[in-house]
PDB file of C-alpha atoms in Angstrom:
ATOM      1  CA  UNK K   1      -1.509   3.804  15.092  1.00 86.00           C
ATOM      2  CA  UNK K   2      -3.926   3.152  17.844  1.00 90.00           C
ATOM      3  CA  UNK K   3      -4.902  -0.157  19.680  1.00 94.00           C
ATOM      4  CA  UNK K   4      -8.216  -1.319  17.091  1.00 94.00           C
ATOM      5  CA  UNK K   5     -11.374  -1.229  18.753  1.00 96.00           C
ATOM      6  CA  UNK K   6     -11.762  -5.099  18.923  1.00 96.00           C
ATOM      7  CA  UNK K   7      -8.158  -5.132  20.762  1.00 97.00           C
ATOM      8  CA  UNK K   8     -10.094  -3.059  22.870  1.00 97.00           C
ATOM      9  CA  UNK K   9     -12.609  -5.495  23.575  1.00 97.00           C
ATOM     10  CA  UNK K  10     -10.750  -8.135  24.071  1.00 97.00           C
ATOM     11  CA  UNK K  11      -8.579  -6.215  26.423  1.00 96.00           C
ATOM     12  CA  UNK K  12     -11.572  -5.226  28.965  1.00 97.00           C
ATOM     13  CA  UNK K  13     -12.898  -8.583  28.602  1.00 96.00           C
ATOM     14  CA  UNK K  14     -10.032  -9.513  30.373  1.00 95.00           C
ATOM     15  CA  UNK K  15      -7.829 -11.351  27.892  1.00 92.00           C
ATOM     16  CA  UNK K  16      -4.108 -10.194  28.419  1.00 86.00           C
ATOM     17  CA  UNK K  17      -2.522 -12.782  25.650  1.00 96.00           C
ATOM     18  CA  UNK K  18      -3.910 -11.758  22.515  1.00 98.00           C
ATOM     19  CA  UNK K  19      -1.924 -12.635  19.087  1.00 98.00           C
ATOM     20  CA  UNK K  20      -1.963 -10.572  15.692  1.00 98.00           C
ATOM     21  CA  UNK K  21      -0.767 -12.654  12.955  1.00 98.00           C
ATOM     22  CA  UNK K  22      -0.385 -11.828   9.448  1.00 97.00           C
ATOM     23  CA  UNK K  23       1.908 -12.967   6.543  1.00 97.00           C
ATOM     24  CA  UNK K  24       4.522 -11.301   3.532  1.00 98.00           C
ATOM     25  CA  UNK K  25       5.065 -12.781   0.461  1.00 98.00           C
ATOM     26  CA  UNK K  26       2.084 -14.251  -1.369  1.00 97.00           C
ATOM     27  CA  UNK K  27       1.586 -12.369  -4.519  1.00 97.00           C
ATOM     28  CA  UNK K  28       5.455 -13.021  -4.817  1.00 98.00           C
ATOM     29  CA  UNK K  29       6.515 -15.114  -7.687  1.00 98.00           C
ATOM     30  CA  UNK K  30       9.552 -16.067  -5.517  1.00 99.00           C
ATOM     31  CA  UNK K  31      10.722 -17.189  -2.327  1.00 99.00           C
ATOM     32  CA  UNK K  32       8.643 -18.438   0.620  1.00 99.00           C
ATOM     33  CA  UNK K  33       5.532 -17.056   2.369  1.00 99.00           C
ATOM     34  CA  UNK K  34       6.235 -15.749   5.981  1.00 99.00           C
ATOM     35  CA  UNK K  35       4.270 -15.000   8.599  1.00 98.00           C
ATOM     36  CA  UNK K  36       4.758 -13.672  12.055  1.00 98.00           C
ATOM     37  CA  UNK K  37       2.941 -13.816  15.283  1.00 98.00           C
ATOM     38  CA  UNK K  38       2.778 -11.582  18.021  1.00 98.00           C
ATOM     39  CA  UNK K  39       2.018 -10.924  21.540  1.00 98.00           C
ATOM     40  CA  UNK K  40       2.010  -7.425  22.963  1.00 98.00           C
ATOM     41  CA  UNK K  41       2.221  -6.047  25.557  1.00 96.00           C
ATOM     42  CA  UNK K  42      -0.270  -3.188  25.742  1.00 95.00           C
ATOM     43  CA  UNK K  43       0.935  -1.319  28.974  1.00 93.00           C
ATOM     44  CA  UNK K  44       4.503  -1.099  27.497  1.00 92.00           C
ATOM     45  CA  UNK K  45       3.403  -0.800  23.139  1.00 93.00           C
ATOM     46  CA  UNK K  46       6.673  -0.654  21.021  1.00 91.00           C
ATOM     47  CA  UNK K  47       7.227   2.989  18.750  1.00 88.00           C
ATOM     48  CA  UNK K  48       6.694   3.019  15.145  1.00 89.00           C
ATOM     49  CA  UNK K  49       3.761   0.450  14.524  1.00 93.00           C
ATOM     50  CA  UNK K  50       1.678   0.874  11.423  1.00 86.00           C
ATOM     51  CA  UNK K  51       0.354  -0.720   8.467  1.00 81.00           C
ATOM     52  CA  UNK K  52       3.711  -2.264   6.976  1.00 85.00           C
ATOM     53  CA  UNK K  53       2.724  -0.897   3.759  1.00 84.00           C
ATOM     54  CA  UNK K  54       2.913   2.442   4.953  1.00 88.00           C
ATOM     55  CA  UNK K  55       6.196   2.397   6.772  1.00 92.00           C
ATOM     56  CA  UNK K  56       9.797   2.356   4.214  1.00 94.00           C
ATOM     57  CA  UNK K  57      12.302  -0.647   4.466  1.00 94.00           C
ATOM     58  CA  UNK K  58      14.480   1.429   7.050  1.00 96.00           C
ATOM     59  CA  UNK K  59      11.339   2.340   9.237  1.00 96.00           C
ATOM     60  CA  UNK K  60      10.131  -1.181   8.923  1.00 96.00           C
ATOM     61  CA  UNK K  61      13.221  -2.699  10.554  1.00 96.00           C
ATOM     62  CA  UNK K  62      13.488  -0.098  13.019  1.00 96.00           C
ATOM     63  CA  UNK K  63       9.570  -0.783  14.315  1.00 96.00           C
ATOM     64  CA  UNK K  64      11.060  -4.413  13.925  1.00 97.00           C
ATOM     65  CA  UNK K  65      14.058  -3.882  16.688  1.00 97.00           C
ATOM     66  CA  UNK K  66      11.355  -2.246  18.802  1.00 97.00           C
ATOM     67  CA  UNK K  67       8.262  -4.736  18.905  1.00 97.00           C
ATOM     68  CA  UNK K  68      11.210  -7.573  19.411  1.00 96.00           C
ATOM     69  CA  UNK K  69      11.858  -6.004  22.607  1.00 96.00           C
ATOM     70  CA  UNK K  70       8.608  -4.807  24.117  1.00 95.00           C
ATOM     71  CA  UNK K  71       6.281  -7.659  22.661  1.00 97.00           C
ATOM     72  CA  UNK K  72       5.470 -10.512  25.260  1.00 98.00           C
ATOM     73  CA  UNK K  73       6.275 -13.186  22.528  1.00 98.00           C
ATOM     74  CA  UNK K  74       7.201 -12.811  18.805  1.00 98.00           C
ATOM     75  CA  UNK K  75       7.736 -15.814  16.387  1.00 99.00           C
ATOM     76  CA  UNK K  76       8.211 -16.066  12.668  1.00 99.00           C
ATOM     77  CA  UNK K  77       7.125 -19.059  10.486  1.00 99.00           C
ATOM     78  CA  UNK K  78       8.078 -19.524   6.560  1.00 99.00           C
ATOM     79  CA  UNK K  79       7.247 -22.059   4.167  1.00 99.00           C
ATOM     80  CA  UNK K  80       8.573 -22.428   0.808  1.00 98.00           C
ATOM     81  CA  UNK K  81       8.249 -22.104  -2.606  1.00 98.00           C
ATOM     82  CA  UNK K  82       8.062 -26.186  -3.334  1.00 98.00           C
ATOM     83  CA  UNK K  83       5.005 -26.570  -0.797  1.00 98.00           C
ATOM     84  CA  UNK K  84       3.221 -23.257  -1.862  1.00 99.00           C
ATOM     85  CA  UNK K  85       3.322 -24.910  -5.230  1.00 98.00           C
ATOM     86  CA  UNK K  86       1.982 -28.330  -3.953  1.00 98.00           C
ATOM     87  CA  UNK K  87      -0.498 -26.806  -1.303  1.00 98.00           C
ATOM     88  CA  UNK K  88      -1.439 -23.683  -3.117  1.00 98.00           C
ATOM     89  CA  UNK K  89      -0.679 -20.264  -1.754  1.00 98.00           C
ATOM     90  CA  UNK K  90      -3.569 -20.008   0.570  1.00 97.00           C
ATOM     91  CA  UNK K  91      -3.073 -23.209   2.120  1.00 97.00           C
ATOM     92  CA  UNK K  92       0.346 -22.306   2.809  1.00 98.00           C
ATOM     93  CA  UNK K  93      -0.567 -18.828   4.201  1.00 97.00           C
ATOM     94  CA  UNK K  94      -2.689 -20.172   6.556  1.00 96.00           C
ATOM     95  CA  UNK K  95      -0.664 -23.096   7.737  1.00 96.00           C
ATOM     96  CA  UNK K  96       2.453 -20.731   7.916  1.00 98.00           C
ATOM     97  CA  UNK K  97       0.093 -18.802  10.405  1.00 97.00           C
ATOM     98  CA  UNK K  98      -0.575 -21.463  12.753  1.00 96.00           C
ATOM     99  CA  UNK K  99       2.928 -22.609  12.950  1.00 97.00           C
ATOM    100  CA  UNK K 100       3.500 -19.099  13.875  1.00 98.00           C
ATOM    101  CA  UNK K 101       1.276 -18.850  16.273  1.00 97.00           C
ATOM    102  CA  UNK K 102       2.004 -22.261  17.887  1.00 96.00           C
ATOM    103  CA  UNK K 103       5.801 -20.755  17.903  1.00 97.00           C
ATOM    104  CA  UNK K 104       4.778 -18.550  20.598  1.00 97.00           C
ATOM    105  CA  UNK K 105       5.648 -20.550  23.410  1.00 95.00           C
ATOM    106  CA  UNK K 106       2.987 -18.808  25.944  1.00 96.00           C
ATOM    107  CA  UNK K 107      -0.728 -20.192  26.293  1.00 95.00           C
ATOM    108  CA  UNK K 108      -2.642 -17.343  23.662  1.00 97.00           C
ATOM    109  CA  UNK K 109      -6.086 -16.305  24.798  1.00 96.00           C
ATOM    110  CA  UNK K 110      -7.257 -14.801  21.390  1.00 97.00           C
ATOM    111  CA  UNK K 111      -5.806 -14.833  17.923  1.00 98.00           C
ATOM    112  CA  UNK K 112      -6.508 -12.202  15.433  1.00 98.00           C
ATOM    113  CA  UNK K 113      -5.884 -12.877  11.880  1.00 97.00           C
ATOM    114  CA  UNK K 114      -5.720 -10.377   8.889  1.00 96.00           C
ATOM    115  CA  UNK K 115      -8.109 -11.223   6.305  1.00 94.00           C
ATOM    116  CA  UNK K 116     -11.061 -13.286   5.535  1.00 94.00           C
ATOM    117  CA  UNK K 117     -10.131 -16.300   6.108  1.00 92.00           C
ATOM    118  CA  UNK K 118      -9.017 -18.741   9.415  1.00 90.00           C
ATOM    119  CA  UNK K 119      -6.070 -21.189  10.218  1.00 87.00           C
ATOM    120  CA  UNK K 120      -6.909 -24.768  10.711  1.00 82.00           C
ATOM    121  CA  UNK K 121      -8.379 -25.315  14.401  1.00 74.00           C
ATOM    122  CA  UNK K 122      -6.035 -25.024  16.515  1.00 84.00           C
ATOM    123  CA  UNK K 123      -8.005 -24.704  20.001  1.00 90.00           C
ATOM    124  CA  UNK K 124      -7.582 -21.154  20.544  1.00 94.00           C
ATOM    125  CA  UNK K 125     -10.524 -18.358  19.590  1.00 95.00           C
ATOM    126  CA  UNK K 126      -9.157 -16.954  16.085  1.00 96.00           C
ATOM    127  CA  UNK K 127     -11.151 -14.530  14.125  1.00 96.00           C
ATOM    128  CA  UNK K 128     -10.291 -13.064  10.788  1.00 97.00           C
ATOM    129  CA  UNK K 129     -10.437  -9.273  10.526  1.00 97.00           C
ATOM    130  CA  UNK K 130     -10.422  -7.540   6.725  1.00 96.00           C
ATOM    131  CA  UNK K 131      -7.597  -5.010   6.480  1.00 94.00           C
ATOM    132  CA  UNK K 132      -6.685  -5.960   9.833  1.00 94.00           C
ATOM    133  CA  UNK K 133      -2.737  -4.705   9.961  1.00 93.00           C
ATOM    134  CA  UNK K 134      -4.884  -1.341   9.720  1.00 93.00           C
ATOM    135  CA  UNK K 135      -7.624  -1.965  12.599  1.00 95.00           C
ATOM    136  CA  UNK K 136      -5.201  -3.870  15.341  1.00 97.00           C
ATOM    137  CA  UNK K 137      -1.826  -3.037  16.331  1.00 97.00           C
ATOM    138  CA  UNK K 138      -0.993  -6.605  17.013  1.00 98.00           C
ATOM    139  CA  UNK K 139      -1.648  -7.609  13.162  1.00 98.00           C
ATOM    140  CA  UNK K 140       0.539  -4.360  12.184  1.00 97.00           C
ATOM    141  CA  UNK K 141       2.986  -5.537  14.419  1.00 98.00           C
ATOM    142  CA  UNK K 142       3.300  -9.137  12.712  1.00 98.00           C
ATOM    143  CA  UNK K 143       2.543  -7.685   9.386  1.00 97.00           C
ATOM    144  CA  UNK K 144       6.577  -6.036  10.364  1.00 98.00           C
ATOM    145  CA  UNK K 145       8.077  -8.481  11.553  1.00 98.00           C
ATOM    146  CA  UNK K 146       6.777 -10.957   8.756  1.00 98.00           C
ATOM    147  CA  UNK K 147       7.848  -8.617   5.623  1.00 98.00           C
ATOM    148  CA  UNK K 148      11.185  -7.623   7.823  1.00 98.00           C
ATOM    149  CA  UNK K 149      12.254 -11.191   7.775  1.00 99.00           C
ATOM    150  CA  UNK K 150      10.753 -12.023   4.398  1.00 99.00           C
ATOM    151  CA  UNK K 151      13.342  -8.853   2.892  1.00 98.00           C
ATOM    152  CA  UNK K 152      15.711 -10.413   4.276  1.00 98.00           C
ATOM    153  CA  UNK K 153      15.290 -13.747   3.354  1.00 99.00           C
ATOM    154  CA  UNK K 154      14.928 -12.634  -0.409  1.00 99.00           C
ATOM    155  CA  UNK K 155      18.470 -10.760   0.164  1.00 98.00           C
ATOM    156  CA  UNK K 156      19.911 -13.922   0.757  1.00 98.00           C
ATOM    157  CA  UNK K 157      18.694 -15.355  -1.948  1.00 98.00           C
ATOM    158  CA  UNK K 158      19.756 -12.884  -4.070  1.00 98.00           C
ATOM    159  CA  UNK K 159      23.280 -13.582  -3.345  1.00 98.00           C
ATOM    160  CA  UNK K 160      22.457 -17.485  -4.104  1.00 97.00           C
ATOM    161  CA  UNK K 161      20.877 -16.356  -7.058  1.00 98.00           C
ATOM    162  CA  UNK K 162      22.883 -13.793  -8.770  1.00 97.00           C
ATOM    163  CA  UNK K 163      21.242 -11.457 -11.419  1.00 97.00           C
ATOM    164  CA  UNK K 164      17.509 -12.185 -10.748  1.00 98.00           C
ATOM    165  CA  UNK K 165      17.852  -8.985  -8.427  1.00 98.00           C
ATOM    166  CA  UNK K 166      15.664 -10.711  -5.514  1.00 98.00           C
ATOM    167  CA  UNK K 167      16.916  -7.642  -3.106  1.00 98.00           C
ATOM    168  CA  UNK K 168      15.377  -5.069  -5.192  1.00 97.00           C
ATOM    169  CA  UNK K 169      11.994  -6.479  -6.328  1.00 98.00           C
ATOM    170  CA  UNK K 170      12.191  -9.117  -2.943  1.00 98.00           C
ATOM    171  CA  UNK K 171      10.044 -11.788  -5.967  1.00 98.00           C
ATOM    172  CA  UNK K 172       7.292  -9.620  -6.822  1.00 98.00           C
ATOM    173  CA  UNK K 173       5.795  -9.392 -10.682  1.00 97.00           C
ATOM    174  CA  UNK K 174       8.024  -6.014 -10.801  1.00 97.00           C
ATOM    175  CA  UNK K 175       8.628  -4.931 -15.267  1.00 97.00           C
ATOM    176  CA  UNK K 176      12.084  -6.018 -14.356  1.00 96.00           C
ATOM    177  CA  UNK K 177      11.344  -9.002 -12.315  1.00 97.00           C
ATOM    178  CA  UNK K 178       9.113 -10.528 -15.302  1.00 96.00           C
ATOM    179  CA  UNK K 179      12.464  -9.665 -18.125  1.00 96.00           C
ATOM    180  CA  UNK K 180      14.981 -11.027 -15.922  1.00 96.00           C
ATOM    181  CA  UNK K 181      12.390 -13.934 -15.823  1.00 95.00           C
ATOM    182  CA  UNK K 182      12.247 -14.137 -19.081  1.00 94.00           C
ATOM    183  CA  UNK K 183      15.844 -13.930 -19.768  1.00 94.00           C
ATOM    184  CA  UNK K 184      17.251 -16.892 -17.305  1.00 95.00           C
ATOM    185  CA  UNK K 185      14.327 -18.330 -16.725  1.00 94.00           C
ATOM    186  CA  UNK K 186      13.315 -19.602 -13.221  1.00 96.00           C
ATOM    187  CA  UNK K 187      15.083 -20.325 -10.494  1.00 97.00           C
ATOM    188  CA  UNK K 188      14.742 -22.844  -7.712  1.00 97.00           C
ATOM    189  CA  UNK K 189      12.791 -20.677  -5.925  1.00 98.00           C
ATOM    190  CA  UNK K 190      10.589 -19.578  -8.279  1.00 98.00           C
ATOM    191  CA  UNK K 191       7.141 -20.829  -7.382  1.00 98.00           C
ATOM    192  CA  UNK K 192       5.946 -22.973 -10.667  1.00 97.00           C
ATOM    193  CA  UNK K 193       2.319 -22.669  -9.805  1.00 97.00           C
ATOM    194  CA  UNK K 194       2.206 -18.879 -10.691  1.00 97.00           C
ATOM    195  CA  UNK K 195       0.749 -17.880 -14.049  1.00 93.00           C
ATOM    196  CA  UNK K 196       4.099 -16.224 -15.235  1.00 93.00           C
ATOM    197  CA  UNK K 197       6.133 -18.204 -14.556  1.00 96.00           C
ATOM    198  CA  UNK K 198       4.037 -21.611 -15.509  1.00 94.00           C
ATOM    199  CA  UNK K 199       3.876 -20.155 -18.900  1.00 92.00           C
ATOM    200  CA  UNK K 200       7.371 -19.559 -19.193  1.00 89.00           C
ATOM    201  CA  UNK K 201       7.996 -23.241 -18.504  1.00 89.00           C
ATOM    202  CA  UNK K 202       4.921 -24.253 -21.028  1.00 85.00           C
ATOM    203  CA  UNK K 203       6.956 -22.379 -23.841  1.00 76.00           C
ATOM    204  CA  UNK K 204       9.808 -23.921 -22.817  1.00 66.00           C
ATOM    205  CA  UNK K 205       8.372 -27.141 -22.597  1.00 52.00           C
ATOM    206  CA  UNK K 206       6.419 -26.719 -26.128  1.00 42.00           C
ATOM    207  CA  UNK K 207       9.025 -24.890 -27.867  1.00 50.00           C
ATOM    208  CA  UNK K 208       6.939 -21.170 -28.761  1.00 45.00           C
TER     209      UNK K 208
END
């Protein structure tokens, strides 16, 4: 993947900080959202960057290892199941984003966000870009490192919560997922605001 042609911009405009954010996890039915923020370095670009969705599990953490070392500043930022149910999922996405970014612990010049949507204000130019893990490297790069340490997260939640099989389906709406669901019933981490899982609880609740 090549540095996106707004990168570009940015770059000859003089900028030299200039964040990609993006986040894992929100059409999960389980565990936290994550997001990840990072700065890179464009004279010294990591190997292996691409659209996470692209990339396998094992590629993904390799590209991981790499833009950890080469990027000027990497954080990570996760917020949980309990507050995406209170705040809604996009209101946690987006907060989860700016804690990232203010993680970074360098003055940012420019953020670039994947998707249509913006952060709350947080005094630095941000500007959403559609499919942007596929038109900036720095928003592929994040869009690793978030889903890297999302997998992982769910893989230790799996052991917490034996049988719902969190390391294979890492929460999403997977045929299995939804009968395991269905079987136990949720978990603590199971976010109640979802529609399968709500009306699990509402049969439950109203004996059907």
């Amino acid at each position: 993947m090549r540095i996106g042609e707004r990168e570009r911009e940015l770059i000859r405009s003089g900028l030299v900080a200039i964040a990609g954010c993006d986040e894992a996890g929100r059409g999960a039915l389980a565990g936290p959202v994550v997001a990840a923020a990072v700065v890179l370095d464009y004279q010294s670009l990591p190997e292996g960057i691409a659209d996470s969705k692209q990339l396998s599990a094992a590629q993904r953490r390799r590209a991981a290892d790499s833009i950890r070392r080469c990027a000027i500043a990497s954080s990570l930022a996760a917020i949980d199941s309990a507050i995406i149910d209170r705040d809604n999922i996009l209101n946690a996405s987006l907060a989860a984003m700016n804690r990232a970014v203010a993680s970074l612990g360098i003055r940012v010049g420019h953020v670039l966000v994947d998707g249509n949507r913006l952060p709350p204000a947080n005094g630095i130019p941000t500007e959403a870009l559609v499919k942007g893990d596929s038109r900036a490297l720095c928003i592929a790069a994040a869009s690793i490192l978030a889903k890297v340490e999302r997998d992982a997260i769910l893989e230790r939640l799996a052991d917490e919560y034996k049988g719902y099989g969190f390391e294979l389906h890492k929460g999403y709406p997977t045929s299995g997922h939804l009968e395991t669901l269905r079987r136990l019933g949720p978990c603590p981490v199971h976010r109640r605001s979802y529609a399968p899982v709500r009306e699990l609880l509402q049969e439950d609740l109203f004996g059907k």
